[in-house]
Amino acid sequence: MPKVLVSDPIEQVGLDLLAQVAQVDVQTNLSPAELVAIIPGYDALMIRSGTRVTAEVIAAANQLKIIGRAGVGVDNVDVPAATRKGIVVVNSPEGNTIAAAEHTLAMMLSLARHIPDANVSLKSGAWERKPFTGVEVYKKALGVIGLGKIGSHVATVARALGMRILAYDPYLSIERAEQLGCRLVELDVLFSESDFITLHLPKTPETQHLINAAALAKMKPTCRIINCARGGIIDEAALAAALKAGKLGGAALDVFETEPLRESPLKDLGLETILTPHLGASTEEAQANVAIDVAEQIRDVLLGLPARSAVNIPGLRPDVLEKLTPYMQLAETLGNLVGQLAGGRVESLEVRLQGELATNDSQPIVIAALKGLLSPALRERVNYVNAGLEAKERGIRVVETRDSDERDYTGSLQLIAKGPLETRSVTGALLGADELRITSIDDFPINVPPTRYMLLTVHRDMPGIIGKIGSLLGSFNVNIASMQVGRKLVRGDAVMVLSIDDPLPEGLLTEITKVSGIRDAYIVNL
Ligand SMILES: NC(=O)c1ccc[n+]([C@@H]2O[C@H](COP(=O)([O-])OP(=O)(O)OC[C@H]3O[C@@H](n4cnc5c(N)ncnc54)[C@H](O)[C@@H]3O)[C@@H](O)[C@H]2O)c1
Ligand SMILES: O=C(O)CC[C@@H](O)C(=O)O
């Protein structure tokens, strides 16, 4: 019988399901060294957010087939290391949506009516009412940042409470926002017009400290902010300072920059803050949902069947998967690249399959391209199963074209993303069996392998410009691993693609865009 290690507390219903096909060992509170020592004996690992599945754990896991995260976030799993080892990572993207949305609404109403402090006051023997005078949410403006699964449920219920909804989500179509009864606005408008602001977006390098001192200064002094998404989207020090100075009405937080939350100025504040220990998903229903969802996927994979919410490896037959995997990696990488270049709202994606790719089953390639396209917005919530549906719900039209003529490569793939303002395109191919190459950007010919950190510029092809960019990067201590320029016309426009060893330091992009001749510059993280 296969063996499953359960290293975080999981609802019994999920364990019972697994026990039908496997030996289930529950061992919580393992130290990292203990986990590394025992993992070699297991075929599956089931976790919540408490276990860190590091590259070291994965290296020791010599018979592991699947890691199941009972919840959404897989930030505690080294997914690239698992992928390299062929270990499927699955999660439950929807099992706790309602729980997190309801916790948000409870936080909003508690903040408006001071329920936690009033409760403590009464239980300590007092009967005080004046200090707990609250505000109504009826007819107030709620700003929702991130109108995905949780944000849209919060918006729907808040509308029923009589609130006006402003929303900011750069990846969502205006039509979808309108269907939800929300007005899509720019971030600054949301900051300045909202009475309540709630966050429902992923934490990414771009959203880290989205709510900083400058953003807080744009909000009404009575504005109340709720974060049941991820710690780190709010700069906690700036938030505490704004609350202390009376420049903000209140804050209710379920998630923190470091969890568990230890020393924090937020703890010293009074009525204006409500803090809960990452309870968003902690309902009986959500815990049962995620436990069943993930246990079923572990069971299926142990029985040789595909998983339905694989974060990393799609549920295809092994022989088909082996043949298509490099092309799917290419499609996902190009999708991610064109998504980052398009910079947000995409209305249509054209997938052009050329050469031998045009004769293959295109469905997995198209899905992989959509997964890549949506991953800057949705992170681990988009997978091979829901990518098509997520794209449809976001109003992205997918057009597929085929051209079986072989050009420079036996098979190549072009993705063209059209947004309301501009169209961006990228092409790629395989070199040998599985080496990925980007072969054009916006029809400028290049030939570069995709790397983790890249810098792209569109500039005038003129003497001195490459040197200036090189010295600017040098002055910020950025090491260039490779550099290539592609142009269509001598002294016309050109693109420059640089692979760099580390993320681009803050402020450098602005300096680059100031260089004479540079039309545009983009950071791309693949
Ligand atoms: N507190 C908890 O226990 C708990 C439970 C579940 C989920 N979460 C968190 O809640 C958040 C939302 O989850 P979800 O299931 O609704 O995710 P989702 O993927 O359905 O929605 C996220 C939305 O954020 C949008 N987005 C991405 N980048 C953005 C940006 N820079 N600005 C504005 N919007 C942006 C996306 O377009 C998407 O619509 C996530 O951070 C998730 O980790 C917390
Ligand atoms: O309680 C948990 O397991 C974390 C819940 C949530 O943040 C998730 O990522 O699913």
Coordinates of C-alpha atoms and ligand atoms in Angstrom, one line a residue:
M1 CA 0.0 0.0 0.0
P2 CA 1.3 3.5 -0.8
K3 CA 2.2 5.7 2.2
V4 CA 0.9 9.3 2.8
L5 CA 2.5 11.6 5.3
V6 CA 0.2 14.3 6.7
S7 CA 2.4 16.9 8.4
D8 CA -0.2 19.6 9.2
P9 CA -3.6 19.4 10.9
I10 CA -6.1 18.2 8.3
E11 CA -9.9 17.5 8.7
Q12 CA -10.6 13.8 9.4
V13 CA -12.9 13.5 6.4
G14 CA -9.9 13.9 4.1
L15 CA -7.8 11.4 6.1
D16 CA -10.6 8.8 5.9
L17 CA -10.8 9.2 2.2
L18 CA -7.1 8.6 1.8
A19 CA -7.1 5.6 4.2
Q20 CA -9.2 3.7 1.6
V21 CA -6.1 3.5 -0.7
A22 CA -3.1 4.3 1.4
Q23 CA -1.4 4.0 4.8
V24 CA -1.9 7.4 6.3
D25 CA 0.6 8.7 8.9
V26 CA -0.2 11.9 10.7
Q27 CA 2.9 13.6 12.1
T28 CA 2.5 17.3 12.8
N29 CA 5.1 19.7 14.2
L30 CA 8.0 18.0 12.5
S31 CA 11.3 20.0 12.5
P32 CA 12.8 20.6 9.0
A33 CA 15.5 17.9 9.8
E34 CA 12.9 15.4 10.9
L35 CA 10.9 15.9 7.7
V36 CA 14.0 15.4 5.6
A37 CA 14.8 12.2 7.6
I38 CA 11.4 10.6 7.1
I39 CA 10.2 11.8 3.7
P40 CA 12.1 9.1 1.7
G41 CA 9.6 6.5 2.9
Y42 CA 6.5 8.3 1.5
D43 CA 4.6 8.4 -1.8
A44 CA 2.5 11.5 -1.0
L45 CA 2.7 14.4 1.4
M46 CA -0.3 16.4 2.5
I47 CA 0.1 19.8 4.1
R48 CA -1.5 23.1 5.0
S49 CA 0.6 26.3 5.4
G50 CA 2.6 25.0 8.4
T51 CA 5.1 22.7 6.6
R52 CA 7.9 24.1 4.5
V53 CA 8.6 21.8 1.6
T54 CA 12.1 23.1 0.7
A55 CA 14.4 21.9 -2.1
E56 CA 16.2 19.9 0.6
V57 CA 13.0 18.0 1.5
I58 CA 12.3 17.4 -2.2
A59 CA 15.9 16.2 -2.8
A60 CA 15.4 13.6 -0.1
A61 CA 12.0 12.5 -1.3
N62 CA 13.0 9.7 -3.5
Q63 CA 9.6 8.1 -4.0
L64 CA 7.3 11.1 -3.6
K65 CA 4.7 11.4 -6.4
I66 CA 2.5 14.2 -5.1
I67 CA 2.4 17.1 -2.6
G68 CA -1.1 18.2 -1.7
R69 CA -1.7 21.6 -0.2
A70 CA -5.1 21.7 1.6
G71 CA -5.7 25.4 0.7
V72 CA -4.7 27.8 -2.0
G73 CA -1.2 29.3 -1.4
V74 CA 1.8 27.1 -2.3
D75 CA 4.3 29.7 -1.2
N76 CA 5.5 27.2 1.4
V77 CA 6.5 24.6 -1.4
D78 CA 9.5 24.9 -3.7
V79 CA 7.4 24.2 -6.8
P80 CA 10.2 24.5 -9.3
A81 CA 12.2 21.9 -7.4
A82 CA 9.2 19.6 -7.3
T83 CA 8.6 20.1 -11.0
R84 CA 12.2 19.2 -11.9
K85 CA 11.7 16.0 -9.9
G86 CA 8.4 15.2 -11.6
I87 CA 6.4 15.6 -8.4
V88 CA 2.9 16.9 -8.9
V89 CA 1.9 19.8 -6.6
V90 CA -1.9 20.2 -6.2
N91 CA -3.9 22.7 -4.2
S92 CA -7.6 23.5 -3.7
P93 CA -8.1 26.9 -5.4
E94 CA -11.7 27.3 -4.5
G95 CA -12.4 25.3 -1.3
N96 CA -12.0 28.3 1.0
T97 CA -13.3 31.1 -1.1
I98 CA -16.6 31.6 0.8
A99 CA -14.9 31.3 4.2
A100 CA -12.3 34.0 3.3
A101 CA -15.0 36.3 1.8
E102 CA -17.2 35.9 4.9
H103 CA -14.3 36.6 7.2
T104 CA -13.6 39.8 5.3
L105 CA -17.3 40.9 5.7
A106 CA -17.2 40.0 9.4
M107 CA -14.0 42.1 9.8
M108 CA -15.6 45.0 7.9
L109 CA -18.7 45.0 10.1
S110 CA -16.7 44.4 13.3
L111 CA -14.5 47.4 12.4
A112 CA -17.6 49.6 11.7
R113 CA -19.3 48.6 15.0
H114 CA -16.3 48.0 17.3
I115 CA -17.7 44.5 18.2
P116 CA -14.5 42.9 19.5
D117 CA -13.7 45.8 21.9
A118 CA -17.3 46.1 23.1
N119 CA -17.4 42.4 23.8
V120 CA -14.2 42.6 25.9
S121 CA -15.5 45.7 27.8
L122 CA -18.8 44.1 28.7
K123 CA -17.1 40.8 29.8
S124 CA -14.7 42.8 32.0
G125 CA -17.8 44.1 34.0
A126 CA -18.5 47.4 32.2
W127 CA -21.7 48.6 30.5
E128 CA -20.2 51.3 28.2
R129 CA -21.9 52.4 25.0
K130 CA -20.6 55.8 24.0
P131 CA -17.0 54.7 23.1
F132 CA -18.4 52.0 20.8
T133 CA -20.5 54.3 18.6
G134 CA -19.9 53.0 15.1
V135 CA -20.7 53.9 11.5
E136 CA -23.0 52.3 9.0
V137 CA -21.8 50.6 5.8
Y138 CA -25.1 51.4 4.0
K139 CA -24.5 53.8 1.1
K140 CA -20.8 53.8 1.8
A141 CA -18.2 53.2 -0.9
L142 CA -16.3 49.9 -0.7
G143 CA -13.0 49.8 -2.7
V144 CA -12.2 46.2 -3.7
I145 CA -8.6 45.6 -4.9
G146 CA -8.5 42.3 -6.7
L147 CA -11.9 41.2 -8.1
G148 CA -11.2 37.5 -8.4
K149 CA -13.0 34.7 -6.6
I150 CA -13.0 36.2 -3.0
G151 CA -13.2 39.8 -4.1
S152 CA -16.2 39.2 -6.3
H153 CA -18.1 37.4 -3.5
V154 CA -17.3 40.2 -1.1
A155 CA -18.5 42.7 -3.7
T156 CA -21.8 40.8 -4.2
V157 CA -22.7 40.6 -0.5
A158 CA -21.5 44.2 0.1
R159 CA -23.9 45.4 -2.7
A160 CA -26.7 43.6 -0.9
L161 CA -25.8 45.7 2.2
G162 CA -26.4 48.8 0.2
M163 CA -22.7 49.6 -0.5
R164 CA -21.3 51.2 -3.7
I165 CA -18.5 49.1 -5.1
L166 CA -15.3 50.6 -6.7
A167 CA -12.9 48.0 -7.9
Y168 CA -9.3 48.0 -9.1
D169 CA -8.1 44.9 -11.0
P170 CA -5.8 45.5 -13.9
Y171 CA -6.3 42.0 -15.3
L172 CA -10.1 42.1 -15.4
S173 CA -12.3 43.2 -18.3
I174 CA -14.7 46.2 -17.8
E175 CA -17.6 43.9 -18.8
R176 CA -16.9 41.4 -16.1
A177 CA -16.7 44.1 -13.5
E178 CA -20.0 45.5 -14.7
Q179 CA -21.6 42.1 -14.5
L180 CA -20.6 42.1 -10.8
G181 CA -22.1 45.6 -10.3
C182 CA -18.7 47.2 -9.7
R183 CA -17.2 50.3 -11.2
L184 CA -13.6 49.7 -12.4
V185 CA -11.4 52.7 -11.4
E186 CA -7.8 53.5 -11.2
L187 CA -6.0 52.9 -7.9
D188 CA -5.7 56.5 -6.9
V189 CA -9.5 57.1 -7.4
L190 CA -10.2 54.0 -5.3
F191 CA -7.9 55.2 -2.6
S192 CA -9.4 58.7 -2.4
E193 CA -13.1 57.8 -2.8
S194 CA -13.5 54.7 -0.7
D195 CA -14.9 54.6 2.9
F196 CA -13.7 51.0 3.2
I197 CA -11.0 49.3 1.3
T198 CA -10.6 45.5 1.1
L199 CA -7.7 43.6 -0.5
H200 CA -8.1 40.4 -2.5
L201 CA -5.1 40.2 -4.7
P202 CA -2.1 37.9 -4.6
K203 CA 1.2 38.9 -3.0
T204 CA 3.8 39.3 -5.8
P205 CA 6.9 41.5 -6.1
E206 CA 4.6 44.1 -7.7
T207 CA 2.0 44.1 -5.0
Q208 CA 4.5 44.0 -2.1
H209 CA 3.7 47.2 -0.1
L210 CA 1.1 48.3 -2.6
I211 CA -0.5 50.0 0.5
N212 CA 2.5 52.1 1.6
A213 CA 2.7 55.5 3.3
A214 CA 2.1 57.3 0.0
A215 CA -1.1 55.2 -0.7
L216 CA -2.3 55.7 2.8
A217 CA -1.9 59.5 2.5
K218 CA -4.4 59.4 -0.4
M219 CA -7.1 57.8 1.6
K220 CA -9.9 59.6 3.6
P221 CA -8.9 60.0 7.3
T222 CA -12.0 58.0 8.1
C223 CA -11.2 55.2 5.6
R224 CA -11.1 51.7 7.1
I225 CA -8.9 49.0 5.5
I226 CA -9.2 45.2 5.6
N227 CA -6.6 42.7 4.6
C228 CA -7.6 39.1 4.4
A229 CA -5.4 38.4 1.4
R230 CA -1.7 38.1 2.2
G231 CA 0.7 39.8 4.6
G232 CA 3.2 42.2 3.0
I233 CA 0.7 43.8 0.6
I234 CA 0.4 46.4 3.3
D235 CA 3.4 48.1 4.8
E236 CA 2.6 47.4 8.5
A237 CA 4.9 50.1 9.9
A238 CA 3.4 52.8 7.6
L239 CA -0.1 51.6 8.5
A240 CA 0.5 51.7 12.2
A241 CA 2.0 55.2 11.9
A242 CA -1.1 56.4 9.9
L243 CA -3.5 54.9 12.4
K244 CA -1.5 56.4 15.4
A245 CA -1.5 59.8 13.8
G246 CA -5.3 59.6 13.2
K247 CA -4.8 59.8 9.4
L248 CA -6.9 56.6 8.9
G249 CA -10.1 55.4 10.4
G250 CA -9.1 51.8 11.1
A251 CA -7.7 48.5 9.9
A252 CA -8.7 44.9 10.2
L253 CA -6.0 42.4 9.4
D254 CA -6.0 38.6 9.1
V255 CA -2.6 38.3 7.5
F256 CA 0.8 39.7 8.4
E257 CA 4.3 40.3 6.9
T258 CA 5.6 37.7 9.4
E259 CA 3.4 35.0 10.8
P260 CA 2.8 34.3 13.6
L261 CA 2.7 38.0 14.4
R262 CA 5.0 38.7 17.4
E263 CA 6.1 42.2 18.4
S264 CA 4.1 44.8 16.4
P265 CA 3.0 48.4 16.9
L266 CA -0.4 47.3 15.5
K267 CA -0.9 45.4 18.8
D268 CA -0.6 48.7 20.8
L269 CA -3.5 50.4 19.0
G270 CA -7.0 50.5 20.3
L271 CA -10.5 50.3 18.8
E272 CA -9.1 51.2 15.4
T273 CA -7.4 47.8 14.8
I274 CA -8.8 44.3 14.7
L275 CA -6.2 41.5 14.3
T276 CA -7.0 37.8 13.7
P277 CA -4.4 35.0 13.4
H278 CA -4.9 34.0 9.6
L279 CA -8.4 32.7 10.2
G280 CA -9.8 33.4 6.7
A281 CA -10.0 29.7 5.8
S282 CA -10.8 28.5 9.2
T283 CA -14.4 27.3 8.9
E284 CA -15.6 23.7 9.3
E285 CA -16.9 23.8 5.8
A286 CA -13.8 25.2 4.2
Q287 CA -11.5 22.8 6.0
A288 CA -13.7 19.9 4.9
N289 CA -13.8 21.2 1.4
V290 CA -10.0 21.6 1.0
A291 CA -9.3 18.3 2.8
I292 CA -11.7 16.4 0.5
D293 CA -10.5 18.2 -2.6
V294 CA -6.8 17.5 -2.0
A295 CA -7.3 14.0 -0.6
E296 CA -9.2 13.0 -3.7
Q297 CA -6.4 14.3 -5.9
I298 CA -3.8 12.4 -3.9
R299 CA -5.9 9.3 -4.2
D300 CA -6.2 9.7 -7.9
V301 CA -2.5 10.3 -8.5
L302 CA -1.6 7.3 -6.3
L303 CA -4.0 5.3 -8.5
G304 CA -2.2 6.5 -11.7
L305 CA -4.9 9.0 -12.7
P306 CA -4.4 12.7 -13.4
A307 CA -4.9 15.4 -10.7
R308 CA -7.6 18.1 -11.4
S309 CA -5.8 21.1 -9.8
A310 CA -2.2 20.5 -10.6
V311 CA -0.2 23.7 -10.0
N312 CA 2.8 22.4 -12.0
I313 CA 2.2 19.3 -14.1
P314 CA -1.0 18.9 -16.2
G315 CA -3.2 15.8 -16.0
L316 CA -2.3 14.1 -19.3
R317 CA -1.5 10.5 -20.1
P318 CA 2.3 10.0 -19.4
D319 CA 3.2 9.2 -23.1
V320 CA 1.3 12.4 -24.4
L321 CA 2.8 14.4 -21.5
E322 CA 6.4 13.3 -22.3
K323 CA 6.1 14.4 -25.9
L324 CA 4.3 17.7 -25.3
T325 CA 6.0 18.9 -22.1
P326 CA 8.8 21.0 -23.7
Y327 CA 6.3 22.7 -26.0
M328 CA 4.0 23.3 -23.0
Q329 CA 6.9 24.8 -21.1
L330 CA 7.5 27.0 -24.1
A331 CA 3.9 28.0 -24.4
E332 CA 3.7 28.8 -20.7
T333 CA 6.9 30.9 -20.7
L334 CA 5.8 32.8 -23.8
G335 CA 2.3 33.4 -22.3
N336 CA 3.9 34.7 -19.1
L337 CA 6.3 37.0 -21.2
V338 CA 3.5 38.4 -23.4
G339 CA 1.3 38.9 -20.3
Q340 CA 4.0 40.9 -18.6
L341 CA 4.7 43.0 -21.8
A342 CA 0.9 43.6 -22.3
G343 CA 1.0 44.9 -18.7
G344 CA -2.6 44.0 -17.7
R345 CA -5.9 43.9 -19.5
V346 CA -5.8 41.5 -22.5
E347 CA -8.8 41.2 -24.7
S348 CA -7.7 38.5 -27.0
L349 CA -4.8 36.0 -27.4
E350 CA -3.9 34.6 -30.7
V351 CA -2.0 31.4 -30.6
R352 CA -0.1 30.7 -33.8
L353 CA 1.2 27.2 -34.1
Q354 CA 3.9 26.8 -36.8
G355 CA 5.7 23.8 -38.4
E356 CA 5.4 20.5 -36.5
L357 CA 3.5 22.2 -33.7
A358 CA 0.6 22.8 -36.2
T359 CA 0.2 19.1 -36.6
N360 CA 0.0 18.3 -32.9
D361 CA -3.0 18.3 -30.5
S362 CA -3.1 22.0 -29.8
Q363 CA -5.3 22.0 -26.8
P364 CA -2.6 21.5 -24.1
I365 CA -0.4 24.2 -25.8
V366 CA -3.2 26.7 -25.8
I367 CA -4.0 25.9 -22.2
A368 CA -0.4 26.2 -21.2
A369 CA -0.2 29.6 -23.0
L370 CA -3.3 30.8 -21.1
K371 CA -1.9 29.6 -17.8
G372 CA 1.3 31.6 -18.5
L373 CA -0.7 34.6 -19.6
L374 CA -2.8 34.6 -16.4
S375 CA 0.0 33.7 -14.0
P376 CA 1.2 37.3 -13.4
A377 CA -2.4 38.0 -12.2
L378 CA -3.5 34.8 -10.6
R379 CA -0.2 33.0 -9.5
E380 CA -0.9 29.5 -8.1
R381 CA -4.6 29.9 -8.5
V382 CA -4.4 29.3 -12.2
N383 CA -3.7 25.7 -13.3
Y384 CA -4.0 23.5 -16.4
V385 CA -7.6 22.7 -15.5
N386 CA -9.0 26.2 -14.8
A387 CA -6.9 28.3 -17.2
G388 CA -9.5 28.1 -20.1
L389 CA -12.4 29.0 -17.8
E390 CA -10.5 31.8 -16.0
A391 CA -9.6 33.3 -19.4
K392 CA -13.3 33.1 -20.5
E393 CA -14.5 34.7 -17.3
R394 CA -12.0 37.5 -17.7
G395 CA -13.4 38.1 -21.2
I396 CA -10.2 37.0 -23.1
R397 CA -11.0 35.7 -26.6
V398 CA -8.7 32.9 -27.8
V399 CA -8.0 32.6 -31.5
E400 CA -5.9 29.7 -32.8
T401 CA -4.1 29.7 -36.1
R402 CA -2.0 27.0 -37.8
D403 CA 0.7 27.1 -40.4
S404 CA 2.4 23.8 -41.1
D405 CA 5.3 25.4 -43.1
E406 CA 8.6 25.0 -41.2
R407 CA 10.6 28.2 -41.1
D408 CA 13.9 28.5 -39.1
Y409 CA 12.7 25.9 -36.6
T410 CA 10.9 22.6 -36.9
G411 CA 8.1 23.9 -34.7
S412 CA 7.6 27.4 -33.4
L413 CA 4.9 29.2 -31.4
Q414 CA 3.8 32.8 -31.7
L415 CA 1.5 34.5 -29.1
I416 CA -0.2 37.8 -29.9
A417 CA -1.9 39.6 -27.0
K418 CA -4.3 42.4 -27.9
G419 CA -5.3 44.9 -25.2
P420 CA -7.5 48.0 -25.3
L421 CA -4.5 50.2 -26.2
E422 CA -1.8 48.0 -27.8
T423 CA -0.9 44.7 -29.2
R424 CA 2.2 42.7 -28.1
S425 CA 3.6 39.6 -29.6
V426 CA 6.3 37.0 -28.8
T427 CA 7.6 34.0 -30.7
G428 CA 9.6 31.0 -29.4
A429 CA 10.9 27.7 -30.4
L430 CA 12.7 24.7 -29.1
L431 CA 16.4 24.2 -29.7
G432 CA 17.1 20.5 -29.7
A433 CA 14.7 18.4 -27.6
D434 CA 13.9 20.8 -24.8
E435 CA 15.9 24.1 -24.8
L436 CA 13.6 27.1 -24.9
R437 CA 14.4 30.1 -27.1
I438 CA 12.6 33.4 -27.5
T439 CA 13.0 34.1 -31.2
S440 CA 11.1 37.4 -31.6
I441 CA 9.5 40.1 -29.6
D442 CA 7.0 42.4 -31.3
D443 CA 8.4 41.0 -34.6
F444 CA 12.0 42.1 -33.7
P445 CA 14.2 39.0 -34.4
I446 CA 16.2 37.8 -31.4
N447 CA 17.5 34.5 -30.1
V448 CA 17.7 34.3 -26.3
P449 CA 16.9 31.6 -23.7
P450 CA 14.3 32.8 -21.2
T451 CA 15.8 33.4 -17.8
R452 CA 14.5 34.2 -14.3
Y453 CA 15.2 38.0 -14.4
M454 CA 15.2 39.9 -17.6
L455 CA 15.2 43.5 -18.7
L456 CA 13.8 44.5 -22.1
T457 CA 14.0 47.9 -23.8
V458 CA 12.6 49.3 -27.0
H459 CA 14.9 52.0 -28.2
R460 CA 16.2 53.9 -31.2
D461 CA 19.0 52.0 -32.9
M462 CA 21.8 54.6 -32.5
P463 CA 25.4 54.6 -31.3
G464 CA 26.1 54.7 -27.6
I465 CA 22.8 53.5 -26.2
I466 CA 23.9 50.0 -25.3
G467 CA 27.0 51.4 -23.5
K468 CA 24.8 53.8 -21.5
I469 CA 22.5 51.0 -20.4
G470 CA 25.5 48.8 -19.5
S471 CA 27.1 51.5 -17.4
L472 CA 23.8 52.4 -15.7
L473 CA 23.3 48.7 -14.7
G474 CA 27.0 48.6 -13.5
S475 CA 26.5 51.7 -11.4
F476 CA 23.6 49.9 -9.6
N477 CA 25.8 46.8 -9.2
V478 CA 23.6 44.7 -11.5
N479 CA 25.5 41.8 -13.2
I480 CA 24.5 41.2 -16.9
A481 CA 24.6 37.5 -17.8
S482 CA 23.8 38.1 -21.5
M483 CA 22.6 40.8 -23.9
Q484 CA 21.2 40.8 -27.3
V485 CA 19.8 43.4 -29.7
G486 CA 17.2 42.8 -32.4
R487 CA 16.2 45.3 -35.1
K488 CA 14.2 45.4 -38.3
L489 CA 15.9 48.4 -39.9
V490 CA 19.3 49.9 -39.4
R491 CA 18.9 53.1 -37.2
G492 CA 15.2 52.3 -36.9
D493 CA 13.7 51.0 -33.7
A494 CA 15.3 48.0 -31.9
V495 CA 14.7 45.8 -28.9
M496 CA 17.4 44.9 -26.3
V497 CA 17.1 41.9 -24.1
L498 CA 19.3 41.5 -21.1
S499 CA 19.5 38.6 -18.7
I500 CA 20.5 39.7 -15.3
D501 CA 21.6 37.7 -12.3
D502 CA 19.3 39.4 -9.7
P503 CA 16.1 41.3 -9.6
L504 CA 16.4 44.9 -10.9
P505 CA 16.9 47.2 -7.9
E506 CA 14.2 49.7 -7.1
G507 CA 14.5 53.0 -9.1
L508 CA 16.7 51.6 -11.8
L509 CA 13.9 51.2 -14.4
T510 CA 13.0 54.8 -14.0
E511 CA 16.6 55.8 -14.7
I512 CA 16.7 53.6 -17.8
T513 CA 13.6 55.1 -19.2
K514 CA 15.3 58.6 -18.8
V515 CA 18.2 57.6 -21.2
S516 CA 17.8 59.5 -24.5
G517 CA 16.6 57.1 -27.2
I518 CA 14.9 54.7 -24.9
R519 CA 11.2 54.5 -25.8
D520 CA 10.1 51.9 -23.2
A521 CA 11.7 49.5 -20.7
Y522 CA 10.2 46.5 -19.0
I523 CA 11.2 44.2 -16.2
V524 CA 10.3 40.6 -16.9
N525 CA 10.5 37.9 -14.3
L526 CA 10.0 34.4 -15.7
Ligands
LIG1 N1 -6.9 34.8 4.8 C1 -7.0 33.6 4.3 O1 -7.0 32.6 5.0 C2 -7.1 33.4 2.8 C3 -7.8 32.3 2.3 C4 -7.9 32.2 0.9 C5 -7.2 33.1 0.1 N2 -6.5 34.1 0.6 C6 -5.8 35.1 -0.2 O2 -6.9 35.9 -0.8 C7 -6.4 36.5 -2.0 C8 -7.4 36.4 -3.1 O3 -7.7 35.0 -3.4 P1 -8.7 34.6 -4.6 O4 -9.0 33.1 -4.4 O5 -9.8 35.5 -4.7 O6 -7.7 34.8 -5.8 P2 -8.1 35.0 -7.4 O7 -6.9 34.5 -8.1 O8 -9.4 34.4 -7.7 O9 -8.2 36.6 -7.5 C9 -7.1 37.5 -7.4 C10 -7.4 38.7 -8.2 O10 -6.4 39.7 -8.0 C11 -6.2 40.3 -9.2 N3 -4.8 40.9 -9.2 C12 -3.6 40.4 -9.5 N4 -2.7 41.3 -9.4 C13 -3.3 42.5 -9.0 C14 -2.9 43.8 -8.8 N5 -1.6 44.1 -8.9 N6 -3.8 44.7 -8.5 C15 -5.1 44.4 -8.4 N7 -5.6 43.2 -8.6 C16 -4.7 42.2 -8.9 C17 -6.3 39.2 -10.3 O11 -6.6 39.7 -11.6 C18 -7.5 38.4 -9.7 O12 -8.7 38.8 -10.2 C19 -5.1 35.8 -2.3 O13 -4.0 36.6 -1.9 C20 -5.1 34.5 -1.4 O14 -3.9 34.0 -1.1 C21 -6.4 34.3 2.0
LIG2 O1 -5.4 28.2 6.8 C1 -4.7 27.9 5.9 O2 -4.3 26.8 5.6 C2 -4.3 29.0 4.9 C3 -5.5 29.6 4.1 C4 -5.2 30.5 3.0 O3 -4.3 31.5 3.2 C5 -4.8 29.7 1.7 O4 -3.8 30.0 1.1 O5 -5.5 28.8 1.4

